[in-house]
Coordinates of C-alpha atoms in Angstrom, one line a residue:
X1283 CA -10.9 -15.2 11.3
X1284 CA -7.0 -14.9 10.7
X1285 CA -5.5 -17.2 7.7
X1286 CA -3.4 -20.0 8.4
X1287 CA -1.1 -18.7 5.3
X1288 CA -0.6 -15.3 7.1
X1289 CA -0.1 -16.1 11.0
X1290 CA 0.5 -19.7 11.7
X1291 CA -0.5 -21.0 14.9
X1292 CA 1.3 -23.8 16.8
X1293 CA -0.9 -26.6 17.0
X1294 CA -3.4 -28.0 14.2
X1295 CA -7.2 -26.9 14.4
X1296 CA -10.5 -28.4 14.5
X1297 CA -11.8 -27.5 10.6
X1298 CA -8.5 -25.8 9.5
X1299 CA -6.4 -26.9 6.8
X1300 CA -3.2 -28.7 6.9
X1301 CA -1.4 -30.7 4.8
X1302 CA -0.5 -34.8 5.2
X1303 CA 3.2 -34.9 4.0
X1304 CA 3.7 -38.7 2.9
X1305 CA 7.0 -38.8 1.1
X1306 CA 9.5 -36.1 -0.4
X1307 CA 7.3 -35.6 -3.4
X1308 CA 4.2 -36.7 -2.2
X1309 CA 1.8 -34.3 0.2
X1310 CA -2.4 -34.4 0.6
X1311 CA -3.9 -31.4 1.9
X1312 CA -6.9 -32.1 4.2
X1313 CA -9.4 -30.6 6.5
X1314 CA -9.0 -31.8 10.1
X1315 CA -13.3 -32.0 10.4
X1316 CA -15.3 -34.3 12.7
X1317 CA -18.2 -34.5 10.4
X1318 CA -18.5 -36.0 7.1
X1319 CA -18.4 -33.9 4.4
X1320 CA -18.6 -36.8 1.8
X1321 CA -19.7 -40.4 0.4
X1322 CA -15.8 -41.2 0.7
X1323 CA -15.7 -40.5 4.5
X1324 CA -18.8 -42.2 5.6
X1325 CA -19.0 -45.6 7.6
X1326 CA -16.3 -45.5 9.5
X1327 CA -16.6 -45.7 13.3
X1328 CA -13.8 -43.4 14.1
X1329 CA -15.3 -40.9 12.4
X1330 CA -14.0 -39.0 8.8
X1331 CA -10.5 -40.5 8.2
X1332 CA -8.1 -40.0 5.3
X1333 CA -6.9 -43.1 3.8
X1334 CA -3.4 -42.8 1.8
X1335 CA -1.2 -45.6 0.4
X1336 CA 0.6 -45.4 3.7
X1337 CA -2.1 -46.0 5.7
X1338 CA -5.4 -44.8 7.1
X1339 CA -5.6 -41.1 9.2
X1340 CA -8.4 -40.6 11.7
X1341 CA -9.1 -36.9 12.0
X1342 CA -9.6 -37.7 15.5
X1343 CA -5.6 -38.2 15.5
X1344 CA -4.6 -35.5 13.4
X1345 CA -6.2 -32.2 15.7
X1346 CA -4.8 -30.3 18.6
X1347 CA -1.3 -31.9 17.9
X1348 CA 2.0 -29.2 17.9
X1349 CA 2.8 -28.9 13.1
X1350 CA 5.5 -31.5 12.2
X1351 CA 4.5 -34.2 14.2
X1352 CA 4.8 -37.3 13.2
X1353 CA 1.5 -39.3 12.6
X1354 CA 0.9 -43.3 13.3
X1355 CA -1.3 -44.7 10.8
X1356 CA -4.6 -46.2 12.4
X1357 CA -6.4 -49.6 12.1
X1358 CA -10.2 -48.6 11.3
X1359 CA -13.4 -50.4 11.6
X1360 CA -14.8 -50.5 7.8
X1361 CA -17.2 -52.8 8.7
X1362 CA -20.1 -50.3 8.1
X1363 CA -19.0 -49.4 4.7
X1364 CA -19.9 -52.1 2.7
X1365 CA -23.6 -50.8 3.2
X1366 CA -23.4 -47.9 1.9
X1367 CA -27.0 -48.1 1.1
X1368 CA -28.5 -48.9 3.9
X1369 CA -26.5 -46.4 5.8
X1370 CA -27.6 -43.7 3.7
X1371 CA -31.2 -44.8 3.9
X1372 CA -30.8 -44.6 8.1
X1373 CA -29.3 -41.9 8.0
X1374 CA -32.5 -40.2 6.2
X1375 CA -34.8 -41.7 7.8
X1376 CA -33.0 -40.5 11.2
X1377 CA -32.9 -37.2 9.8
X1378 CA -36.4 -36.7 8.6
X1379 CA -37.7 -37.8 12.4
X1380 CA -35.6 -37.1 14.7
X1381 CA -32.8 -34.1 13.1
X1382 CA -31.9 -33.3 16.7
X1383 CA -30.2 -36.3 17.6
X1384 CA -26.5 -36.4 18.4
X1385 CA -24.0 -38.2 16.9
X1386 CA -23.2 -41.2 17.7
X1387 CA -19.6 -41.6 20.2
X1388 CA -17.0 -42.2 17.5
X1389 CA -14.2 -45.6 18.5
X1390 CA -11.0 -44.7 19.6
X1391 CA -8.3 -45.1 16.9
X1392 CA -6.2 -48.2 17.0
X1393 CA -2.6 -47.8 16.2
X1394 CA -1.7 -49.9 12.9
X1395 CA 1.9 -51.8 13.1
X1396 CA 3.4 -49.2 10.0
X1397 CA 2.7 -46.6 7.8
X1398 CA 3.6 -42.8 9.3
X1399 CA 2.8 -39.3 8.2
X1400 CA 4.0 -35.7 9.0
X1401 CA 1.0 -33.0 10.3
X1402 CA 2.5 -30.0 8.1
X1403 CA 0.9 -26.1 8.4
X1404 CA -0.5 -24.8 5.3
X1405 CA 2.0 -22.3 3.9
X1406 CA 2.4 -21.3 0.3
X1407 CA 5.3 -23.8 0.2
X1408 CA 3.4 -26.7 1.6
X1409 CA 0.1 -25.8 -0.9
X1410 CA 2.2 -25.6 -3.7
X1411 CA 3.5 -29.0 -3.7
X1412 CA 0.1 -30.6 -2.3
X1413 CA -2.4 -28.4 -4.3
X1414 CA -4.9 -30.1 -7.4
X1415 CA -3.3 -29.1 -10.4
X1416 CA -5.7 -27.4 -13.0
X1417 CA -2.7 -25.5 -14.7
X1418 CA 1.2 -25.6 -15.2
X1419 CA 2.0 -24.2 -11.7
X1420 CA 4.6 -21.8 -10.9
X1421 CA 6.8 -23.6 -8.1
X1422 CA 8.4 -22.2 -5.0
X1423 CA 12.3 -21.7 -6.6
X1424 CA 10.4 -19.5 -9.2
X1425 CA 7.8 -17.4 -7.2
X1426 CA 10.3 -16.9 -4.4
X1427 CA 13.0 -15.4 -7.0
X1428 CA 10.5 -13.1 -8.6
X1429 CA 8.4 -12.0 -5.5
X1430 CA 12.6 -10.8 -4.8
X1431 CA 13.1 -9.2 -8.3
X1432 CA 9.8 -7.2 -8.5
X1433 CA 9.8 -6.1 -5.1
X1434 CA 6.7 -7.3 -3.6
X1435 CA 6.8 -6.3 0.3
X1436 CA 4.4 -5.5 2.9
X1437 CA 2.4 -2.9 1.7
X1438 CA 2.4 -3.8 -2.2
X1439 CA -0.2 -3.8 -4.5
X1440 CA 0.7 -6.4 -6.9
X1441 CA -1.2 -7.3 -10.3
X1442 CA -0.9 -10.8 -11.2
X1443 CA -2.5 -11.6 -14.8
X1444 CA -3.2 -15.7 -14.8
X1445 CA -4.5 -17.2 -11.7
X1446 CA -4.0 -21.0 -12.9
X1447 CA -3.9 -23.4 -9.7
X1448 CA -3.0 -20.2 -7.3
X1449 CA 0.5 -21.3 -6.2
X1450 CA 1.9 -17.6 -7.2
X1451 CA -1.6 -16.2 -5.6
X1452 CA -0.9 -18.0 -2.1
X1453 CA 2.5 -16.4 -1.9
X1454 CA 2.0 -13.1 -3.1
X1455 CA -0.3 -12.5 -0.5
X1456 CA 1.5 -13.2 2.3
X1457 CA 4.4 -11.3 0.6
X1458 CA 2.5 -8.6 0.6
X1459 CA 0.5 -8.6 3.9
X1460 CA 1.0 -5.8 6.3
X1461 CA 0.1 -7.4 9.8
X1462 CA -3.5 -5.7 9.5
X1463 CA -6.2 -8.4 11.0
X1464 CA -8.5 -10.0 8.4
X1465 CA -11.4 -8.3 7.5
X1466 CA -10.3 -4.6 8.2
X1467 CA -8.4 -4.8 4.8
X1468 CA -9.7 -2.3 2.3
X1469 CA -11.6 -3.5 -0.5
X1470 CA -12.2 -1.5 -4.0
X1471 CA -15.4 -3.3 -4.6
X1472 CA -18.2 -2.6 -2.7
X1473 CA -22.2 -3.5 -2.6
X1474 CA -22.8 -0.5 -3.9
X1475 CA -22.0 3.3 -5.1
X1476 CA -21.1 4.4 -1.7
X1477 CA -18.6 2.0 -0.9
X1478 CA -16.5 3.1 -3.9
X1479 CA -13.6 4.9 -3.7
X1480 CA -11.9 8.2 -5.3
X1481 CA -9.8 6.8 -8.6
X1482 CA -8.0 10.2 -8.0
X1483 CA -6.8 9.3 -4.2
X1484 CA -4.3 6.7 -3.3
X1485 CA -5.2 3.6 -2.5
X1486 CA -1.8 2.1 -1.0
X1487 CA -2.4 0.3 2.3
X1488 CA -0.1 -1.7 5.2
X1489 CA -2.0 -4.7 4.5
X1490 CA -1.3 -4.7 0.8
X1491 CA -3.3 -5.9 -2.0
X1492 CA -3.1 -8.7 -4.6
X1493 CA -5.4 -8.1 -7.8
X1494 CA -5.7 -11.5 -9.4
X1495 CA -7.1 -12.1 -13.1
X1496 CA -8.3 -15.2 -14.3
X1497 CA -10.3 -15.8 -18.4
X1498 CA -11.0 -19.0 -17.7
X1499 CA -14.5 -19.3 -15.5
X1500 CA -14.4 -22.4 -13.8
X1501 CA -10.4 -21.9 -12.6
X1502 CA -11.4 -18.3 -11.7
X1503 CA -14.6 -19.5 -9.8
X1504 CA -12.2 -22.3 -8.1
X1505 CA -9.4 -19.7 -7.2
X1506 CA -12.2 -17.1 -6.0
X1507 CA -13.3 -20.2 -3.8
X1508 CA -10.0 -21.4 -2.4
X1509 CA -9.2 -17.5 -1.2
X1510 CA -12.3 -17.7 1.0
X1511 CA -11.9 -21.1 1.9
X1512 CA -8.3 -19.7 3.1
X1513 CA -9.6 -16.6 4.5
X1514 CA -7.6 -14.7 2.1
X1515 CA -10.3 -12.9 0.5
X1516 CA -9.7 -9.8 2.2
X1517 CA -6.1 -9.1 0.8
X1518 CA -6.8 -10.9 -3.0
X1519 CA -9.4 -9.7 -5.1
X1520 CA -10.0 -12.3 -7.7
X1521 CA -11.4 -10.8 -11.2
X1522 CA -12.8 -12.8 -14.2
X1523 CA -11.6 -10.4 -17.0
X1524 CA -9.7 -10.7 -20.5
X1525 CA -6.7 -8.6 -19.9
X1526 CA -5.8 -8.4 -23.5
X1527 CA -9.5 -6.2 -24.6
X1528 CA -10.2 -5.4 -21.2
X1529 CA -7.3 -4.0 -19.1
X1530 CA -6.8 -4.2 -15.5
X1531 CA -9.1 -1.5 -14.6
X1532 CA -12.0 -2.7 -11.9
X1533 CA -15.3 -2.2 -13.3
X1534 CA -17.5 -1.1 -10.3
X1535 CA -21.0 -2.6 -9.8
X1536 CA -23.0 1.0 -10.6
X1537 CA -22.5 1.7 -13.8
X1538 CA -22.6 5.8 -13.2
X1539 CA -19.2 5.0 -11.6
X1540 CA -15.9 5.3 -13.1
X1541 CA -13.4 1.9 -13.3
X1542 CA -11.4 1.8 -9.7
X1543 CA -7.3 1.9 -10.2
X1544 CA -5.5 -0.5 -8.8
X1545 CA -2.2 1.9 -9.1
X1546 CA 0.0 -1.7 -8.7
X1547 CA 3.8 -1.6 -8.3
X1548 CA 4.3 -4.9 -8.6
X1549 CA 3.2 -7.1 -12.1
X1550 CA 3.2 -10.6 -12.7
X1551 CA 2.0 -11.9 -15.9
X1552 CA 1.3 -15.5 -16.6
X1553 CA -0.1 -15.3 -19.9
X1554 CA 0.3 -16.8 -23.4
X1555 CA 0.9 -14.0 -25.0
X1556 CA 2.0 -11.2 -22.2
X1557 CA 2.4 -8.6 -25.2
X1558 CA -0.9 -8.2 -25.6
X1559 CA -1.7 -7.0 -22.1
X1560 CA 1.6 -4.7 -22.6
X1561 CA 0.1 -1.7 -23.9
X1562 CA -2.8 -1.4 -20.9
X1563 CA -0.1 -1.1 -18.3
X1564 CA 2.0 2.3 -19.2
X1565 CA 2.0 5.7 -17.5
X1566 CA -0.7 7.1 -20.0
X1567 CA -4.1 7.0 -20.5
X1568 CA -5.5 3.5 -22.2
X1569 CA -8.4 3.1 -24.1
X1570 CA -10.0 1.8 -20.8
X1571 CA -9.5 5.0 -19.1
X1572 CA -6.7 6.1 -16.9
X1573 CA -3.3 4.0 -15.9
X1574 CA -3.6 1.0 -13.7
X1575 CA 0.3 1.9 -12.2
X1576 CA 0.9 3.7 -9.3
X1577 CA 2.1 7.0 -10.5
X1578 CA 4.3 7.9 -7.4
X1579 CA 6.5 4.9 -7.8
X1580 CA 8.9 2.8 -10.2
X1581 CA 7.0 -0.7 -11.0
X1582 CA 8.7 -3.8 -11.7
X1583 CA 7.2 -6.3 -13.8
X1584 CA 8.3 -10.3 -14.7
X1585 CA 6.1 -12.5 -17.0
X1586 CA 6.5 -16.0 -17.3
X1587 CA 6.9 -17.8 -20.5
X1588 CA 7.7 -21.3 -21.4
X1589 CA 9.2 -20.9 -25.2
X1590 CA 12.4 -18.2 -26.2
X1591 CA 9.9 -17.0 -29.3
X1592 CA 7.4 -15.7 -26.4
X1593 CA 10.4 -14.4 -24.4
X1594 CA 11.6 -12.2 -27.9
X1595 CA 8.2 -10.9 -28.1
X1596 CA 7.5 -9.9 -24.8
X1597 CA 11.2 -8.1 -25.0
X1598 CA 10.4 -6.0 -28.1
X1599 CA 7.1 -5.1 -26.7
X1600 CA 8.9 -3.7 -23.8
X1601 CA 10.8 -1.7 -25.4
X1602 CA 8.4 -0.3 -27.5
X1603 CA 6.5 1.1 -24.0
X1604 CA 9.3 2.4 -22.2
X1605 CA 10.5 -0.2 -19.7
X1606 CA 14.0 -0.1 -18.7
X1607 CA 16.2 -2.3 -17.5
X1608 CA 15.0 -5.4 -19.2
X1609 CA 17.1 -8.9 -18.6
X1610 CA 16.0 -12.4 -18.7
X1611 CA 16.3 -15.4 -16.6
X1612 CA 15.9 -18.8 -16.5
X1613 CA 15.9 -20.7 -13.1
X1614 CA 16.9 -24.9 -13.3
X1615 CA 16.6 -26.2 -10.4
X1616 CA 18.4 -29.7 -8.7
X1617 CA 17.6 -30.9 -5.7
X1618 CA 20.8 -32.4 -3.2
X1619 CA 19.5 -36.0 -2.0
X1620 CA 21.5 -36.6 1.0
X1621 CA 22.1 -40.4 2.4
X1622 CA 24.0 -42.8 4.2
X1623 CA 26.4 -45.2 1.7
X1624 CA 26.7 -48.6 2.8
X1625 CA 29.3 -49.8 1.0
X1626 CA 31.8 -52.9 2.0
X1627 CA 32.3 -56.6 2.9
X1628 CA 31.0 -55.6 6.0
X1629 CA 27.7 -55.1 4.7
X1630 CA 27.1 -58.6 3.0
X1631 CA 23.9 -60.3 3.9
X1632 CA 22.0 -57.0 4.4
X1633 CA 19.5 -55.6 2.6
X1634 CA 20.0 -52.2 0.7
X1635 CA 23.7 -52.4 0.7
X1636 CA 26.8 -52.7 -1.9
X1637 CA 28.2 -55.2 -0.7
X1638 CA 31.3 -54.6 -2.5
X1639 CA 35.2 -54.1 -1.6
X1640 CA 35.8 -50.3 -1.1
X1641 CA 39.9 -51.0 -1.4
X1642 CA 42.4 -53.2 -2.7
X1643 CA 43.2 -54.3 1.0
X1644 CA 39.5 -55.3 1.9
X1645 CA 39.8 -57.2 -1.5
X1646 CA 42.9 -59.2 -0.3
X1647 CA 41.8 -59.9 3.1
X1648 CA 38.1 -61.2 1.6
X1649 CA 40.6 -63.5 -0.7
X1650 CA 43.0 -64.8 2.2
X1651 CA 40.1 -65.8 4.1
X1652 CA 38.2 -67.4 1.1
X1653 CA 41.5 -69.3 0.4
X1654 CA 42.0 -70.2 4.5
X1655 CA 38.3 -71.5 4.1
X1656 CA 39.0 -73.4 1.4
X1657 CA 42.4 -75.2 2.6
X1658 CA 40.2 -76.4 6.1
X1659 CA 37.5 -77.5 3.6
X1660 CA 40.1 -80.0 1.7
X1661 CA 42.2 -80.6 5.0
X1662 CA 38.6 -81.7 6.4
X1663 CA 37.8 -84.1 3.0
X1664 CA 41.1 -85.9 3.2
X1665 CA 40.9 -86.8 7.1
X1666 CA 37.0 -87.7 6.0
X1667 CA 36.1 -85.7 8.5
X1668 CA 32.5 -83.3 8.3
X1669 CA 33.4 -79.4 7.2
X1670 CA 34.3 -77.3 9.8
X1671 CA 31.3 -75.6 9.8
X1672 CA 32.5 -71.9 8.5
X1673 CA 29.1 -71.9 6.4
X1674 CA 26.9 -72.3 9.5
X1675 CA 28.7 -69.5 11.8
X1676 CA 28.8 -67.2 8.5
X1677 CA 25.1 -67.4 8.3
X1678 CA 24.8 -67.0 12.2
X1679 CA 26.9 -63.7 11.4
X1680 CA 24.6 -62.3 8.9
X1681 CA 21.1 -62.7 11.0
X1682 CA 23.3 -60.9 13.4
X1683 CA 24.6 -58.0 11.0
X1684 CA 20.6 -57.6 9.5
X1685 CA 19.8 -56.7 12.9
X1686 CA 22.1 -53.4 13.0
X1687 CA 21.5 -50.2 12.9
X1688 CA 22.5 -48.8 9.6
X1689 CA 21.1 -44.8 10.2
X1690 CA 24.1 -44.7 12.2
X1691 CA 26.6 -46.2 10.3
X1692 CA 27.9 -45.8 6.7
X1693 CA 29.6 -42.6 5.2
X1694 CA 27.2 -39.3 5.0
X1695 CA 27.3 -37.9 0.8
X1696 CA 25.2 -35.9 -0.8
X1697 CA 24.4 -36.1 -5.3
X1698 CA 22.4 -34.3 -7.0
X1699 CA 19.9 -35.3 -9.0
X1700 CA 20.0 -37.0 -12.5
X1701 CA 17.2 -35.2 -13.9
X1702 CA 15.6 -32.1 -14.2
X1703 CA 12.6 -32.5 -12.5
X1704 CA 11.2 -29.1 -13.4
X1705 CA 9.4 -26.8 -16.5
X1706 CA 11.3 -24.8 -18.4
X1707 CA 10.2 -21.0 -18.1
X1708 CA 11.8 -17.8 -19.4
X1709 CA 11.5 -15.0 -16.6
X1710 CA 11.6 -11.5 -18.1
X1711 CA 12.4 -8.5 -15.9
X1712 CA 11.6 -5.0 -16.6
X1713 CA 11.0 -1.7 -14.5
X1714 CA 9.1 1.3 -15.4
X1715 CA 10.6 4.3 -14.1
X1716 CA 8.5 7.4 -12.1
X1717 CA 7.2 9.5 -14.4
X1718 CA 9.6 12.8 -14.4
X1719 CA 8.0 16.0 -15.7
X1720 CA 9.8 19.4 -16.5
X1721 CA 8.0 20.8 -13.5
X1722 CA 10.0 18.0 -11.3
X1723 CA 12.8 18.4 -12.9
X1724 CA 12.6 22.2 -12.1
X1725 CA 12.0 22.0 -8.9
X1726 CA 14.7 19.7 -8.7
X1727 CA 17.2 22.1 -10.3
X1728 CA 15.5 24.7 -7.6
X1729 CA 16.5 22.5 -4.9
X1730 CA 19.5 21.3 -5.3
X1731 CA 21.3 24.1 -7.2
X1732 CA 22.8 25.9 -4.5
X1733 CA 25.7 24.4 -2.6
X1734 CA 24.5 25.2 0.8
X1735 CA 22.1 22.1 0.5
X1736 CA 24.8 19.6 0.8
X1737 CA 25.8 19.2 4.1
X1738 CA 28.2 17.0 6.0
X1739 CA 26.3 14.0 6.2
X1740 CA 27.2 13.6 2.6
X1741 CA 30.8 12.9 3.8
X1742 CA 31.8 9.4 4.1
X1743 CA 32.3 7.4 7.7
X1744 CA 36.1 7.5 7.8
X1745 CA 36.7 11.2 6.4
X1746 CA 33.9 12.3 9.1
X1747 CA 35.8 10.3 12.0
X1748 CA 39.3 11.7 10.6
X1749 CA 37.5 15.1 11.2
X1750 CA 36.6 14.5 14.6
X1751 CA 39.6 13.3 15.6
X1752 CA 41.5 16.3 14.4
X1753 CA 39.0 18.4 15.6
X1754 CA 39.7 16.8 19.3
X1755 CA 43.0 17.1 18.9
X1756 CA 43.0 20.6 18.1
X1757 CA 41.1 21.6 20.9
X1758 CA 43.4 19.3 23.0
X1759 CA 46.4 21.9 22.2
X1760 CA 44.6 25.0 23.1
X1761 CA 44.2 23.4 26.7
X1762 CA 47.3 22.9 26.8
X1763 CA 48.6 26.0 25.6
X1764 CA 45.9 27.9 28.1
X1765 CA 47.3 26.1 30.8
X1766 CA 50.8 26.9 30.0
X1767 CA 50.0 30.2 29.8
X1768 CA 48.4 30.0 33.2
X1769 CA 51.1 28.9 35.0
X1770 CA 53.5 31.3 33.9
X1771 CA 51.5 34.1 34.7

């Protein structure tokens, strides 16, 4: 089965993931499902439903619709759920005597008065803000810059040392994906001996590969899980290994077998101390065995670190195993909130409005006819005669005015926000250049020594179209020439 993270379809799916976006900051991902799959979901009569703070979500509602529809909220029967005991005890009892029975016809969903959501697809983008945070997790304005800076592109294998909650994970796969269908990926791990394969040969594929470590057991265990759950198993291998004794080599299952090479070309580490995993990824041999880069390419690293003391380290370290090109960054992001600003005496009475003068002259008209009011007030007090009743029609006027439509009205602007609303994190870039022996660089010298080699493609677009058109009108003259000659013979 093809992953929703790699080729999208159209419409939601019955038992696929998606993702209920509430509010701006505010996203639960869900699995559309028309059985129960725990105590939470049980006893209600429209089957498994998703209950939020804006409402309650049948699952019967949320399949087979088009991704980025908008979602009524349902009224559901609960009426069953305050015996939760002796629903549990039927629902035995039915399944000990009779486990072939069918389900029982689910209600139709009643549409509540309010409460909305939006049916999202489950990209990298949408898990990342939805996703049960176990770790600090690495947010889209930061993967998406470094997936740019260290290249990762269909076909990649990428090495990424820190699993955490798997935001980075989710997109580094699909950066990296090829088109190839699921399950005809390659795999370096096998059942057995036979499946492995030649640490010698190449093992660069179009569906590329993600290689991702985790020390921690449980969040490894729950990353391995997601990835399967996601049906992304077959492009990221997860691997429950300390990278700082251990390396990046992949221990095969028989031990008579040497450790696999990933031969990666992208590197991303999220670790505490990334110079300590340093000196396992260079072109030379480790004490692990041979290098886990890909020899026939530059590799581009970034790790990710919180504090500047970690970001000094990680530079010196660099340096000291012969990455070039080393420059830090650090990304701050601020979001652009974009409204409608309802400001002016026009506006009084209503809620969610400054009701305030935007210029001196609304000022002086509010004044003249506060002054007007009040001279018809006195006038009205010395003929003892009742007010005019100004009060009654200006209350009349503002039931009318709470009634308008204020989406469409009001001046558009756009602020940023106050606050930061983000981690800091220190991104440090580095490449590692091809390895270049003297027998390269000779039969580079051998190659390119002799003049000959350089043709005219070399030249640049307007010196090769000067050349042509001298070249036409050259042969131009000789026609005309020949047919002068011609006609005086």
């Amino acid at each position: 089965m093809d992953s929703s993270f790699l080729t999208p379809s159209r419409h939601s799916e019955q038992n696929g993931l998606a993702v209920l976006h509430l509010r701006r900051d505010l996203s639960i991902p869900t699995i559309i499902s028309s059985e129960d799959v725990s105590a939470a979901e049980k006893g209600y009569a429209e089957g498994v439903v998703t209950n939020t703070r804006f409402g309650a979500f049948p699952h019967s509602t949320l399949a087979g619709i088009p991704w980025g529809s908008q979602v009524r909220a349902s009224k559901v029967d609960t009426g069953s759920r305050g015996r939760k005991r002796k629903v549990e005890e039927a629902s035995l009892s039915s399944n000990a005597s009779t486990p072939s029975d069918k389900p029982a016809d689910l209600k139709q969903a009643v549409t509540a008065t309010s409460g909305f959501a939006h049916l999202l697809p489950p990209t990298p983008e949408n898990w990342t803000t939805s996703l049960p945070h176990r770790t600090q997790v690495v947010y889209t304005p930061d993967y998406s810059y470094i997936l740019h800076r260290i290249r990762a592109r269909p076909g990649s294998v990428l090495i990424e040392a820190g699993s955490g909650s798997g935001s980075f994970t989710h997109a580094a796969a699909r950066s990296v994906f090829g088109g190839c269908k699921a399950g005809k990926a390659y795999s370096l791990i096998g059942p057995d001996a036979s499946d492995h394969v030649d640490s010698s040969s190449s093992n660069q594929s179009p569906c590329g590969r993600v290689y991702s470590y985790e020390f921690h057991s449980e969040r490894f265990a729950k990353v391995q899980q997601e990835m399967k759950q996601h049906n992304l198993d077959s492009i990221v291998t997860c691997i429950h290994r300390d990278v700082y004794s251990q390396g990046f080599l992949i221990q095969s299952p028989a031990e008579e077998v040497p450790p696999l090479l990933p031969r990666a070309n992208a590197i991303f580490l999220d670790l505490p101390a990334p110079w300590q995993a340093l000196p396992h990824l260079t072109r030379h041999k480790t004490a692990q065995g041979s290098s886990a880069l890909d020899p026939d390419s530059p590799v581009h690293i970034c790790t990710f670190s919180p504090c500047i003391e970690q970001a000094q380290r990680t530079v010196s370290s660099l340096r000291r195993h012969g990455w070039l090109h080393i420059d830090m960054v650090e990304l701050n992001q601020k979001r652009l909130e974009v409204r409608r600003d309802h400001t002016g005496l026009e506006y009084e009475g209503i809620r969610s409005t400054n009701a305030v003068a935007v210029d001196v002259d609304q000022a002086v008209t509010r004044l003249r006819e506060v002054e007007k009011k009040a001279r018809e007030y006195y006038k009205a007090q010395k003929a003892e005669d009742e007010p005019s009743g100004n009060d009654v029609t200006m209350t009349e006027d503002v039931g009318k005015d709470s009634k308008r439509q204020l989406w469409k009205e009001g001046r558009l602007v756009h602020r940023t926000e106050s606050e930061l609303k983000t981690h800091t994190s220190y991104l440090v870039f580095a490449v590692l250049p091809q390895e270049w022996t003297e027998d390269d660089e000779l039969r580079a010298r051998e190659e390119w020594a002799n003049p000959k080699n350089i043709t005219s493609s070399n030249k640049s677009r307007r010196q090769a179209k000067r050349d042509f058109k001298q070249k036409a009108e050259q042969d131009e003259d000789r026609g005309d020439r020949a047919e002068a000659l011609n006609s005086a013979a």
